[in-house]
Amino acid sequence: MALSNEIFSPPEAEVTRARRIIEELRKAESEGKGAASLDGKMIDAASERMARNVLVQAEAIAANAA
């Protein structure tokens, strides 16, 4: 099972980026904006959904590994 967890876990860089996307969008929302910029690229609600999917997958695999 450890090997499959390793294979299917999103890379740590992807998890970190997902967290940054959500953080930036929360900041934008608090300023009344519907989109934000991260590393020179626009991020929006679709970006947030994809980021949340990455985090859910990472958390589910981590929970099963414990």
Coordinates of N, CA and C in Angstrom, one line a residue, residues 2-57:
A2 N 2.0 1.2 0.6 CA 2.9 2.4 0.7 C 3.3 2.8 -0.7
L3 N 3.6 1.9 -1.6 CA 4.0 2.2 -3.0 C 2.8 2.9 -3.7
S4 N 1.6 2.3 -3.6 CA 0.5 3.0 -4.3 C 0.2 4.4 -3.7
N5 N 0.4 4.5 -2.4 CA 0.2 5.9 -1.9 C 1.2 6.9 -2.4
E6 N 2.5 6.4 -2.6 CA 3.5 7.2 -3.1 C 3.2 7.6 -4.6
I7 N 2.8 6.6 -5.3 CA 2.5 6.8 -6.8 C 1.4 7.8 -7.0
F8 N 0.3 7.6 -6.2 CA -0.9 8.4 -6.5 C -1.0 9.7 -5.7
S9 N -0.1 9.9 -4.8 CA 0.0 11.2 -4.0 C 0.4 12.3 -4.9
P10 N -0.3 13.5 -4.8 CA 0.2 14.6 -5.6 C 1.6 15.0 -5.1
P11 N 2.4 15.5 -6.0 CA 3.8 16.0 -5.5 C 3.6 17.1 -4.5
E12 N 4.5 17.2 -3.6 CA 4.5 18.2 -2.5 C 4.4 19.6 -3.1
A13 N 5.1 19.9 -4.2 CA 5.0 21.2 -4.9 C 3.6 21.5 -5.3
E14 N 2.9 20.5 -5.8 CA 1.5 20.7 -6.2 C 0.6 21.0 -5.0
V15 N 0.8 20.3 -3.9 CA 0.0 20.6 -2.7 C 0.3 22.0 -2.2
T16 N 1.6 22.4 -2.2 CA 1.9 23.7 -1.8 C 1.3 24.8 -2.6
R17 N 1.3 24.6 -3.9 CA 0.7 25.5 -4.9 C -0.8 25.6 -4.6
A18 N -1.5 24.4 -4.4 CA -2.9 24.4 -4.1 C -3.2 25.2 -2.9
R19 N -2.4 25.1 -1.9 CA -2.6 25.9 -0.6 C -2.5 27.4 -0.9
R20 N -1.5 27.7 -1.7 CA -1.2 29.1 -2.1 C -2.4 29.7 -2.9
I21 N -3.0 28.9 -3.8 CA -4.1 29.4 -4.6 C -5.3 29.7 -3.7
I22 N -5.6 28.8 -2.8 CA -6.7 29.1 -1.9 C -6.4 30.3 -1.0
E23 N -5.2 30.4 -0.5 CA -4.9 31.6 0.3 C -5.0 32.9 -0.4
E24 N -4.5 32.9 -1.7 CA -4.6 34.1 -2.5 C -6.1 34.5 -2.8
L25 N -6.9 33.5 -3.1 CA -8.3 33.7 -3.4 C -9.0 34.2 -2.2
R26 N -8.7 33.7 -1.0 CA -9.3 34.2 0.2 C -9.0 35.7 0.4
K27 N -7.7 36.1 0.2 CA -7.3 37.5 0.3 C -8.1 38.3 -0.7
A28 N -8.2 37.8 -1.9 CA -9.0 38.6 -3.0 C -10.4 38.7 -2.6
E29 N -11.0 37.7 -2.1 CA -12.4 37.7 -1.6 C -12.6 38.7 -0.5
S30 N -11.7 38.8 0.4 CA -11.8 39.8 1.5 C -11.7 41.2 1.0
E31 N -11.1 41.4 -0.2 CA -11.0 42.7 -0.8 C -12.2 42.9 -1.8
G32 N -13.1 42.0 -1.9 CA -14.2 42.1 -2.8 C -14.0 41.8 -4.3
K33 N -12.9 41.0 -4.5 CA -12.5 40.6 -5.8 C -12.9 39.2 -6.1
G34 N -13.2 38.9 -7.3 CA -13.6 37.5 -7.7 C -12.5 36.7 -8.3
A35 N -11.3 37.3 -8.5 CA -10.2 36.6 -9.0 C -8.9 37.2 -8.4
A36 N -7.8 36.5 -8.6 CA -6.5 37.0 -8.0 C -5.4 36.6 -9.0
S37 N -4.2 37.0 -8.6 CA -3.0 36.6 -9.4 C -2.1 35.9 -8.5
L38 N -1.5 34.8 -9.1 CA -0.5 34.0 -8.4 C 0.6 33.7 -9.4
D39 N 1.8 34.1 -9.0 CA 3.0 33.9 -9.9 C 2.7 34.4 -11.3
G40 N 2.1 35.6 -11.4 CA 1.8 36.2 -12.7 C 0.7 35.6 -13.5
K41 N -0.1 34.7 -12.9 CA -1.2 34.1 -13.6 C -2.5 34.3 -12.9
M42 N -3.6 34.5 -13.6 CA -4.9 34.7 -13.0 C -5.4 33.4 -12.4
I43 N -6.0 33.5 -11.2 CA -6.6 32.4 -10.6 C -8.0 32.8 -10.2
D44 N -9.0 31.8 -10.3 CA -10.4 32.2 -10.0 C -11.0 30.9 -9.4
A45 N -12.3 30.9 -9.4 CA -13.1 29.8 -8.8 C -12.8 28.5 -9.4
A46 N -12.5 28.4 -10.7 CA -12.1 27.1 -11.3 C -10.8 26.7 -10.7
S47 N -9.9 27.6 -10.5 CA -8.5 27.3 -10.0 C -8.7 26.8 -8.6
E48 N -9.6 27.4 -7.8 CA -9.9 26.9 -6.4 C -10.4 25.5 -6.4
R49 N -11.4 25.2 -7.3 CA -11.9 23.8 -7.3 C -10.8 22.8 -7.6
M50 N -9.9 23.1 -8.5 CA -8.9 22.2 -8.9 C -7.9 22.1 -7.7
A51 N -7.6 23.2 -7.0 CA -6.7 23.2 -5.9 C -7.3 22.3 -4.7
R52 N -8.6 22.5 -4.5 CA -9.3 21.7 -3.4 C -9.2 20.2 -3.7
N53 N -9.4 19.9 -5.0 CA -9.3 18.5 -5.4 C -7.9 17.9 -5.1
V54 N -6.9 18.7 -5.3 CA -5.5 18.2 -5.0 C -5.4 18.0 -3.5
L55 N -5.9 18.9 -2.7 CA -5.8 18.8 -1.3 C -6.6 17.7 -0.7
V56 N -7.8 17.5 -1.2 CA -8.6 16.3 -0.8 C -7.9 15.0 -1.1
Q57 N -7.4 14.9 -2.3 CA -6.6 13.7 -2.6 C -5.4 13.5 -1.7

